Amino acid sequence: MSVPLEQSGDAALAAEEEQPWLRLDKRMLLVHPVNEVLKLLPVIAVSWIVGSRNGNHYWGLVAVAVLVVYGVLRWFTTTYRIGPVHVQLRHGVFEKKVLSMPRTRIRSVDVEAGVLHRLLGLAVLRIGTGRQAQRGESRFELNALDATLVPDLRAALLAGHRELRPEAGTDAASDTAPPGRPGVEIGHWSPSWVRYAPFSVTGLIAIGALVGIVFQYGLADRIARSPALADGFDSAEQAGALGLAVLGLAGLVILFVAASVLACGRYLVVYGRMSVTDNGRTLHVSHGLLRTRQTTLDRARLRGTTLKEPLLLRVAGGASLDAIMTGVSAEHRESSLLLPQSPRADATRVMATVLGDDQQADVALLPHGPAAHRRRYTRALWPAALAALIAAGFVVAGRHVPWPAWAGVVVLALAGAGLAWDRYRGLGHAVLPGWLITRSGSLDRRRDSIEAAGIIGWTVRQTFFQRRAGVATVIAATPAGTGKYVVHDLPVEQAWALVDAVTPGAGGIWRRPS
């Protein structure tokens, strides 16, 4: 496939109009019908069963035939064109749509291939601009292309004005990568990393939701009072109480094991054979056993990294790593993953390699002082204090407060104190030449390293309680990643000094005289 260089101007637009529209690979005629049949397999099965009872066995075959015809029509009605100014896609069986995207707006090119695509030698290529598609909008997706054409096409779309193909008297390799850096592997997935898969908050939330459903509909009480459990106890009340406790404990164990097995299976399928390579100009991330995915991140748009250390994963000694990219929104879960759950040593090593600064992993973060320390305990202990006041109020009113309620208050206080201690231990920031590093959180701890050149604005904010405590929140605004990165509860006298240290001159005009 010959891809023209990215250009602009009237001459380029005129040349673009002369280019022919191309069709997707003919093997797409097998992909779409099979995928549609698999999606509607339950409906087809029901229609077959209903038809069998009525003596008509052909309804299922009619549904399959309709899906096959629809897949064929999709191939005939889908064409694309890659010109020097735009990439364009025409598609739609019943409603014709034309998507046109300026090549200057391309921020990401992702490549995926499911099992059927891989068997047929095809791939899915998705082009993104960094803007989240609204509901009802179509994504720019070429499904399916010949897999052998995809690497050159992806490189050309991300190359901008640079020539990627060797011409007479030129060397393309020297233009795509710096000398001595022909795609060095900086990260590689290991099967032993599967042990980190169960340590996620998502698994605990799923377990809690299932337990809640069991108790919400009274299923636990029915099982606890069943004859099978009641035979071993002296009374129905004893059977109900102890049976419910045993059932709850056994259910939690079963749910935890099931959630862990599912998490490990998903981890293997999604992240198996993962590799991260760096040629000095782009980072190439590839992963997946059944459905493969390849993401190319342009280093020119790299603005930093985020090291994620949720509580359970941190206890297990693991972490995950994301890139902070201009035009790739972390809030919208777009392609920015560098490493999934993995040993923290591997995550920090890849982080330092990507950022090109070994100090990033070892730099000591500055604490935020006694006021921030106090605020962590105040905010974490107020639920226990409120519960204690309510219990004390019942006692003063002459009401009996059972011991489990007091035990709950103690547990709440201990949990709050532990959370406050861990939150303050994880709170800090550092300023390196050209970089801002900030870390916060306990249950969901994040360490963000942001390039100073990518910060476009600053906000120093104080709530009523922060003013009383003499601290402030500093927010660095950037068009990359989440859009803002926060330094929490910094002593107010250091806030504008931090801004001035990262962006010289930005904080001087606002700094109050001492």
Coordinates of C-alpha atoms in Angstrom, one line a residue:
M1 CA 0.0 0.0 0.0
S2 CA 1.5 3.4 -1.0
V3 CA 0.7 6.0 1.6
P4 CA 1.4 9.7 0.5
L5 CA 3.4 12.0 2.7
E6 CA 1.4 14.3 5.0
Q7 CA 1.0 17.7 3.3
S8 CA -1.2 20.8 3.3
G9 CA -2.4 23.4 0.9
D10 CA -4.7 23.5 -2.1
A11 CA -2.4 21.4 -4.3
A12 CA -2.5 18.6 -1.7
L13 CA -6.3 18.8 -1.5
A14 CA -6.6 18.6 -5.3
A15 CA -4.3 15.6 -5.4
E16 CA -6.3 13.9 -2.7
E17 CA -9.5 14.2 -4.7
E18 CA -7.8 12.3 -7.5
Q19 CA -7.0 9.3 -5.2
P20 CA -9.2 6.2 -5.5
W21 CA -11.3 4.8 -2.7
L22 CA -10.1 1.4 -1.4
R23 CA -12.1 -1.5 -0.1
L24 CA -11.2 -3.6 2.9
D25 CA -9.7 -7.0 2.5
K26 CA -12.1 -9.6 1.0
R27 CA -11.5 -11.9 3.9
M28 CA -13.7 -9.4 5.8
L29 CA -16.6 -11.3 4.2
L30 CA -15.8 -14.2 6.6
V31 CA -15.1 -12.0 9.7
H32 CA -18.3 -9.9 10.0
P33 CA -20.9 -12.7 9.4
V34 CA -19.2 -15.0 11.9
N35 CA -18.9 -12.2 14.5
E36 CA -22.5 -11.2 14.1
V37 CA -23.7 -14.8 14.4
L38 CA -21.6 -15.3 17.6
K39 CA -23.1 -12.1 19.1
L40 CA -26.7 -13.3 18.4
L41 CA -26.1 -16.9 19.1
P42 CA -28.5 -17.0 22.1
V43 CA -31.3 -15.4 20.0
I44 CA -30.7 -17.9 17.1
A45 CA -30.7 -20.8 19.6
V46 CA -34.1 -19.6 21.1
S47 CA -35.6 -19.2 17.6
W48 CA -34.4 -22.7 16.6
I49 CA -36.0 -24.2 19.8
V50 CA -39.3 -22.3 19.3
G51 CA -39.3 -23.2 15.6
S52 CA -38.8 -26.9 16.4
R53 CA -41.8 -26.9 18.7
N54 CA -44.0 -25.3 16.0
G55 CA -42.7 -27.7 13.4
N56 CA -40.8 -25.0 11.6
H57 CA -37.0 -25.5 11.8
Y58 CA -36.0 -22.8 9.4
W59 CA -36.2 -19.6 11.6
G60 CA -32.7 -20.1 12.8
L61 CA -31.4 -20.6 9.3
V62 CA -33.2 -17.4 8.2
A63 CA -31.6 -15.4 10.9
V64 CA -28.1 -16.7 9.9
A65 CA -28.8 -15.9 6.3
V66 CA -29.8 -12.4 7.2
L67 CA -26.6 -11.9 9.1
V68 CA -24.5 -13.2 6.3
V69 CA -26.2 -10.9 3.8
Y70 CA -25.7 -8.0 6.2
G71 CA -21.9 -8.8 6.4
V72 CA -21.6 -8.9 2.7
L73 CA -23.4 -5.6 2.3
R74 CA -21.0 -4.1 4.9
W75 CA -18.0 -5.0 2.7
F76 CA -19.6 -3.5 -0.4
T77 CA -20.6 -0.3 1.4
T78 CA -17.3 0.3 3.3
T79 CA -14.4 2.1 1.5
Y80 CA -11.5 4.3 2.8
R81 CA -9.0 6.7 1.4
I82 CA -5.7 7.9 2.9
G83 CA -4.6 11.2 1.3
P84 CA -1.9 13.7 2.0
V85 CA -4.3 15.9 4.1
H86 CA -7.1 13.6 5.4
V87 CA -7.9 10.0 6.2
Q88 CA -11.5 9.2 5.2
L89 CA -13.9 6.4 5.8
R90 CA -17.3 5.8 4.1
H91 CA -19.5 3.1 5.6
G92 CA -23.1 2.3 6.5
V93 CA -25.6 -0.2 5.0
F94 CA -28.9 1.7 5.9
E95 CA -27.4 5.1 6.8
K96 CA -24.4 6.3 4.9
K97 CA -21.7 8.0 6.9
V98 CA -18.5 9.7 5.9
L99 CA -15.7 10.2 8.5
S100 CA -12.9 12.6 7.6
M101 CA -10.0 13.1 9.9
P102 CA -7.1 15.6 9.3
R103 CA -3.8 13.7 9.5
T104 CA -2.4 16.5 11.6
R105 CA -4.9 15.6 14.3
I106 CA -3.9 11.9 14.5
R107 CA -2.7 11.2 18.0
S108 CA -2.8 7.4 18.2
V109 CA -3.0 4.3 16.0
D110 CA -4.0 1.1 17.7
V111 CA -3.9 -2.3 16.1
E112 CA -6.0 -5.3 17.3
A113 CA -6.5 -8.8 16.1
G114 CA -8.9 -11.3 17.5
V115 CA -8.7 -15.1 17.1
L116 CA -10.5 -15.1 13.7
H117 CA -8.5 -12.1 12.4
R118 CA -5.3 -13.9 13.3
L119 CA -6.4 -17.1 11.6
L120 CA -7.2 -15.2 8.4
G121 CA -4.1 -12.9 8.6
L122 CA -6.1 -9.7 9.2
A123 CA -6.0 -6.9 11.7
V124 CA -8.2 -4.0 13.0
L125 CA -6.6 -0.6 12.8
R126 CA -8.1 2.3 14.9
I127 CA -7.2 5.9 14.5
G128 CA -7.7 8.4 17.4
T129 CA -7.4 12.1 17.7
G130 CA -7.3 12.2 21.6
R131 CA -11.0 13.3 21.7
Q132 CA -13.5 11.0 23.3
A133 CA -16.2 10.0 20.9
Q134 CA -19.7 11.0 22.0
R135 CA -22.6 8.6 22.1
G136 CA -23.8 7.8 18.6
E137 CA -20.5 8.9 17.0
S138 CA -18.5 6.3 14.9
R139 CA -14.9 5.5 15.6
F140 CA -12.4 5.6 12.8
E141 CA -11.9 1.9 12.4
L142 CA -10.6 -0.2 9.5
N143 CA -11.8 -3.7 10.1
A144 CA -10.3 -5.7 8.5
L145 CA -6.9 -5.0 6.8
D146 CA -4.3 -7.4 5.5
A147 CA -2.0 -7.7 8.6
T148 CA 1.1 -7.4 6.4
L149 CA 0.1 -3.8 5.4
V150 CA -0.6 -2.6 8.9
P151 CA 3.0 -1.9 10.2
D152 CA 3.9 0.5 7.3
L153 CA 0.5 2.1 7.4
R154 CA 0.7 2.8 11.1
A155 CA 4.2 4.2 10.8
A156 CA 3.2 6.5 8.0
L157 CA 0.1 7.8 9.8
L158 CA 2.2 8.6 12.9
A159 CA 5.2 10.0 11.0
G160 CA 3.8 13.4 10.2
H161 CA 5.9 15.1 7.6
R162 CA 8.8 12.7 7.9
E163 CA 9.5 10.2 5.1
L164 CA 9.4 6.6 6.2
R165 CA 10.0 4.8 3.0
P166 CA 13.5 4.6 1.4
E167 CA 13.8 6.6 -1.8
A168 CA 16.7 7.1 -4.1
G169 CA 19.6 8.6 -2.2
T170 CA 17.9 8.5 1.2
D171 CA 18.0 6.1 4.2
A172 CA 14.6 5.7 5.9
A173 CA 16.1 3.9 8.9
S174 CA 18.1 6.9 9.8
D175 CA 14.9 9.0 9.8
T176 CA 12.7 6.7 11.9
A177 CA 15.2 6.0 14.7
P178 CA 18.3 7.5 16.1
P179 CA 21.6 5.8 15.4
G180 CA 22.2 2.8 17.7
R181 CA 18.6 2.5 18.8
P182 CA 16.9 0.0 16.5
G183 CA 13.9 -0.9 18.7
V184 CA 15.4 -1.8 22.1
E185 CA 13.1 -4.0 24.3
I186 CA 12.7 -2.2 27.6
G187 CA 9.9 -4.3 29.2
H188 CA 8.9 -7.9 28.8
W189 CA 6.0 -9.8 30.4
S190 CA 6.8 -12.8 32.5
P191 CA 4.3 -15.6 33.4
S192 CA 5.2 -15.1 37.1
W193 CA 3.4 -11.8 37.0
V194 CA 0.1 -13.6 37.0
R195 CA 0.4 -13.7 40.8
Y196 CA -0.4 -10.0 40.9
A197 CA -3.7 -10.3 39.1
P198 CA -5.9 -11.0 42.1
F199 CA -4.7 -8.0 44.0
S200 CA -7.1 -5.4 42.6
V201 CA -9.8 -3.3 44.2
T202 CA -12.1 -4.4 41.3
G203 CA -12.1 -8.0 42.6
L204 CA -13.0 -6.9 46.1
I205 CA -15.9 -4.7 44.8
A206 CA -17.2 -7.7 42.8
I207 CA -17.1 -9.9 45.9
G208 CA -18.8 -7.3 48.0
A209 CA -21.5 -6.9 45.3
L210 CA -22.2 -10.6 45.2
V211 CA -22.4 -10.8 49.0
G212 CA -24.8 -7.9 49.1
I213 CA -27.1 -9.6 46.5
V214 CA -27.1 -12.8 48.6
F215 CA -28.2 -10.9 51.8
Q216 CA -30.5 -8.5 49.9
Y217 CA -32.8 -11.2 48.7
G218 CA -32.7 -13.3 51.9
L219 CA -30.9 -16.2 50.3
A220 CA -28.4 -16.5 53.1
D221 CA -31.0 -16.8 55.8
R222 CA -32.9 -19.5 53.8
I223 CA -29.8 -21.6 53.4
A224 CA -28.7 -21.1 57.0
R225 CA -32.1 -22.4 58.2
S226 CA -32.2 -25.3 55.8
P227 CA -32.6 -28.9 57.2
A228 CA -29.1 -29.9 56.1
L229 CA -27.6 -27.3 58.4
A230 CA -30.2 -27.4 61.2
D231 CA -29.6 -31.2 61.9
G232 CA -26.3 -30.5 63.5
F233 CA -27.6 -27.9 66.1
D234 CA -29.7 -28.0 69.2
S235 CA -32.2 -25.4 68.1
A236 CA -33.4 -23.5 65.1
E237 CA -32.1 -20.2 66.5
Q238 CA -28.6 -21.7 67.1
A239 CA -28.7 -23.2 63.6
G240 CA -29.7 -19.9 62.1
A241 CA -27.0 -17.9 63.8
L242 CA -24.1 -20.3 63.4
G243 CA -25.2 -21.4 60.0
L244 CA -25.4 -17.9 58.8
A245 CA -21.8 -17.2 60.1
V246 CA -20.5 -20.4 58.5
L247 CA -22.3 -19.7 55.3
G248 CA -20.9 -16.2 55.1
L249 CA -17.3 -17.3 55.8
A250 CA -17.6 -20.1 53.3
G251 CA -19.2 -17.9 50.7
L252 CA -16.4 -15.3 51.1
V253 CA -13.7 -17.9 50.6
I254 CA -15.5 -19.3 47.5
L255 CA -16.0 -15.9 46.0
F256 CA -12.4 -14.9 46.7
V257 CA -11.1 -18.0 45.0
A258 CA -13.5 -17.6 42.1
A259 CA -12.6 -13.9 41.6
S260 CA -8.9 -14.7 41.8
V261 CA -9.1 -17.5 39.2
L262 CA -11.1 -15.2 36.9
A263 CA -8.7 -12.4 37.4
C264 CA -5.7 -14.6 36.6
G265 CA -7.4 -16.0 33.5
R266 CA -8.2 -12.5 32.2
Y267 CA -4.7 -11.3 33.0
L268 CA -3.2 -14.1 31.0
V269 CA -5.5 -13.6 28.0
V270 CA -5.2 -9.8 27.9
Y271 CA -1.5 -9.2 28.8
G272 CA 0.2 -12.5 27.8
R273 CA 3.4 -12.1 25.7
M274 CA 3.5 -8.3 26.4
S275 CA 6.5 -6.4 25.3
V276 CA 7.5 -2.7 25.3
T277 CA 10.1 -1.6 22.8
D278 CA 11.7 1.8 22.3
N279 CA 13.4 3.1 19.2
G280 CA 14.1 6.5 20.5
R281 CA 11.2 8.1 18.6
T282 CA 8.3 5.8 19.5
L283 CA 7.3 3.4 22.2
H284 CA 5.6 0.2 20.9
V285 CA 3.4 -1.8 23.3
S286 CA 2.1 -5.2 22.2
H287 CA 0.1 -7.7 24.3
G288 CA -2.5 -10.4 24.2
L289 CA -2.8 -14.2 23.7
L290 CA -6.1 -14.6 21.9
R291 CA -6.9 -11.0 21.0
T292 CA -3.6 -9.1 20.3
R293 CA -3.3 -5.4 20.6
Q294 CA -0.5 -3.1 19.5
T295 CA -0.2 0.5 20.5
T296 CA 2.4 3.0 19.3
L297 CA 3.1 6.0 21.5
D298 CA 5.0 9.0 20.0
R299 CA 7.7 10.2 22.3
A300 CA 7.2 13.7 21.0
R301 CA 3.8 13.6 22.8
L302 CA 5.1 12.0 26.0
R303 CA 4.7 14.2 29.0
G304 CA 5.5 11.8 31.8
T305 CA 4.4 8.6 33.6
T306 CA 2.0 7.5 36.3
L307 CA 3.0 4.7 38.6
K308 CA -0.1 3.1 40.1
E309 CA 0.1 1.3 43.4
P310 CA -3.3 0.3 44.8
L311 CA -3.3 -0.9 48.4
L312 CA -3.6 -4.6 47.8
L313 CA -1.1 -4.5 44.9
R314 CA 1.3 -2.5 46.9
V315 CA 1.2 -5.0 49.8
A316 CA 2.1 -7.7 47.3
G317 CA 5.0 -5.7 46.1
G318 CA 3.5 -4.8 42.7
A319 CA 2.6 -1.8 40.6
S320 CA 1.4 -0.8 37.1
L321 CA 2.7 1.9 34.8
D322 CA 0.9 4.3 32.4
A323 CA 2.3 6.9 30.1
I324 CA 1.1 10.5 30.2
M325 CA 0.5 11.4 26.6
T326 CA -0.8 14.6 24.9
G327 CA -3.9 13.7 23.1
V328 CA -4.4 10.4 24.9
S329 CA -6.9 10.8 27.8
A330 CA -6.3 8.7 30.9
E331 CA -9.8 9.6 32.2
H332 CA -11.3 8.0 29.1
R333 CA -9.2 4.9 29.4
E334 CA -7.5 5.3 26.1
S335 CA -4.3 3.6 25.1
S336 CA -1.6 4.7 27.5
L337 CA -0.7 1.4 29.3
L338 CA 3.0 0.6 29.5
L339 CA 3.0 -2.2 32.0
P340 CA 0.1 -4.0 33.7
Q341 CA 0.3 -5.4 37.3
S342 CA 3.9 -6.3 37.7
P343 CA 6.8 -6.3 40.2
R344 CA 7.4 -2.8 41.4
A345 CA 11.1 -3.1 40.5
D346 CA 10.2 -3.8 36.9
A347 CA 7.7 -0.9 36.8
T348 CA 10.1 1.6 38.2
R349 CA 12.9 0.4 35.9
V350 CA 10.7 0.9 32.8
M351 CA 9.6 4.3 34.2
A352 CA 13.2 5.5 34.5
T353 CA 14.0 4.2 31.0
V354 CA 11.0 5.9 29.4
L355 CA 11.7 9.2 31.2
G356 CA 15.4 9.0 30.5
D357 CA 16.2 9.9 34.1
D358 CA 17.4 7.3 36.6
Q359 CA 16.8 9.7 39.5
Q360 CA 13.0 9.5 39.0
A361 CA 12.8 6.1 40.7
D362 CA 15.2 6.9 43.6
V363 CA 14.4 10.6 44.4
A364 CA 13.2 11.2 48.0
L365 CA 9.9 13.0 48.1
L366 CA 9.5 16.0 50.4
P367 CA 6.9 15.6 53.2
H368 CA 4.2 18.2 53.6
G369 CA 4.6 18.9 57.3
P370 CA 2.6 18.6 60.5
A371 CA -0.5 20.4 59.2
A372 CA -1.0 17.9 56.4
H373 CA -0.3 15.1 58.9
R374 CA -3.1 16.4 61.2
R375 CA -5.6 16.7 58.4
R376 CA -5.0 13.1 57.4
Y377 CA -6.0 11.9 60.9
T378 CA -8.8 14.4 61.3
R379 CA -10.5 13.3 58.0
A380 CA -9.9 9.6 58.7
L381 CA -11.1 9.5 62.3
W382 CA -14.3 11.5 62.1
P383 CA -16.5 8.5 61.3
A384 CA -15.3 6.7 64.4
A385 CA -15.8 9.8 66.5
L386 CA -19.3 10.3 65.2
A387 CA -20.1 6.6 65.9
A388 CA -18.7 7.0 69.4
L389 CA -20.8 10.1 70.1
I390 CA -24.0 8.3 68.9
A391 CA -23.3 5.3 71.2
A392 CA -22.5 7.6 74.1
G393 CA -25.8 9.5 73.4
F394 CA -27.7 6.2 73.7
V395 CA -25.9 5.5 77.0
V396 CA -26.8 8.9 78.4
A397 CA -30.4 8.4 77.4
G398 CA -30.5 5.1 79.4
R399 CA -30.4 2.8 76.4
H400 CA -28.3 -0.3 76.3
V401 CA -25.5 -0.3 73.7
P402 CA -24.4 -3.9 72.9
W403 CA -20.7 -4.8 72.9
P404 CA -20.5 -5.4 69.2
A405 CA -21.4 -1.7 68.6
W406 CA -18.5 -0.6 70.8
A407 CA -16.2 -3.1 69.1
G408 CA -17.3 -1.6 65.8
V409 CA -16.3 1.8 67.0
V410 CA -12.9 0.5 68.0
V411 CA -12.4 -1.2 64.7
L412 CA -13.5 1.9 62.8
A413 CA -11.0 4.0 64.8
L414 CA -8.1 1.6 64.2
A415 CA -8.9 1.3 60.5
G416 CA -9.1 5.1 60.2
A417 CA -5.8 5.6 62.1
G418 CA -4.1 3.1 59.8
L419 CA -5.5 4.7 56.7
A420 CA -4.4 8.2 57.9
W421 CA -0.9 6.9 58.7
D422 CA -0.6 5.3 55.2
R423 CA -2.0 8.3 53.4
Y424 CA 0.5 10.7 55.0
R425 CA 3.3 8.2 54.4
G426 CA 2.5 8.2 50.7
L427 CA 2.1 12.0 50.5
G428 CA 4.9 14.0 49.0
H429 CA 6.4 15.8 46.0
A430 CA 9.8 16.6 44.4
V431 CA 11.1 19.0 41.8
L432 CA 13.8 17.8 39.5
P433 CA 15.3 19.8 36.6
G434 CA 12.5 19.8 34.1
W435 CA 10.1 17.6 36.1
L436 CA 7.4 17.7 38.8
I437 CA 6.8 14.5 40.8
T438 CA 3.8 14.2 43.1
R439 CA 2.4 11.2 45.0
S440 CA -0.7 10.8 47.1
G441 CA -3.4 8.3 48.1
S442 CA -3.6 5.0 50.1
L443 CA -6.3 2.8 48.7
D444 CA -5.4 4.0 45.2
R445 CA -1.9 5.5 45.4
R446 CA -0.5 7.3 42.3
R447 CA 3.0 8.7 41.6
D448 CA 2.8 11.1 38.7
S449 CA 6.0 12.4 37.0
I450 CA 5.1 15.4 34.8
E451 CA 7.4 17.2 32.4
A452 CA 7.6 20.8 33.3
A453 CA 7.5 21.8 29.6
G454 CA 4.0 20.2 29.3
I455 CA 2.5 22.2 32.1
I456 CA 0.4 25.0 30.6
G457 CA -1.2 26.5 33.8
W458 CA -1.2 26.5 37.6
T459 CA -3.9 26.8 40.2
V460 CA -3.3 27.3 44.0
R461 CA -6.5 26.5 45.9
Q462 CA -7.5 26.8 49.6
T463 CA -10.7 25.7 51.1
F464 CA -12.0 27.2 54.4
F465 CA -10.4 24.4 56.5
Q466 CA -7.2 24.6 54.5
R467 CA -6.9 28.3 55.3
R468 CA -7.3 27.5 59.0
A469 CA -4.6 24.8 58.7
G470 CA -2.2 27.0 56.6
V471 CA -2.0 24.6 53.7
A472 CA -3.0 24.8 50.0
T473 CA -3.5 22.5 47.0
V474 CA -1.4 23.1 44.0
I475 CA -2.8 22.0 40.6
A476 CA -0.7 21.7 37.5
A477 CA -2.8 21.8 34.3
T478 CA -1.7 20.0 31.2
P479 CA -3.3 18.8 27.9
A480 CA -2.0 15.3 28.6
G481 CA -3.3 12.4 30.6
T482 CA -6.0 13.4 33.2
G483 CA -5.5 17.1 32.4
K484 CA -4.5 18.0 35.9
Y485 CA -2.0 16.8 38.5
V486 CA -2.4 17.7 42.1
V487 CA 0.0 18.4 45.0
H488 CA -2.2 18.0 48.1
D489 CA -2.0 20.0 51.4
L490 CA 1.4 21.8 50.8
P491 CA 2.3 24.5 53.4
V492 CA 0.9 27.7 51.9
E493 CA 4.3 29.5 52.1
Q494 CA 5.8 26.8 49.8
A495 CA 2.9 26.7 47.2
W496 CA 4.0 29.6 44.9
A497 CA 7.7 28.7 45.5
L498 CA 6.9 25.3 44.0
V499 CA 5.2 26.8 41.0
D500 CA 8.2 29.1 40.4
A501 CA 10.6 26.2 40.8
V502 CA 8.9 24.2 38.1
T503 CA 7.9 27.1 35.8
P504 CA 10.3 30.0 36.5
G505 CA 8.5 33.3 36.7
A506 CA 5.0 31.8 37.0
G507 CA 4.7 32.1 40.7
G508 CA 6.8 35.2 41.4
I509 CA 4.1 37.8 40.7
W510 CA 1.6 36.1 43.1
R511 CA 3.9 35.3 45.9
R512 CA 3.0 37.3 49.0
P513 CA 5.8 39.3 50.7
S514 CA 7.1 37.7 53.9

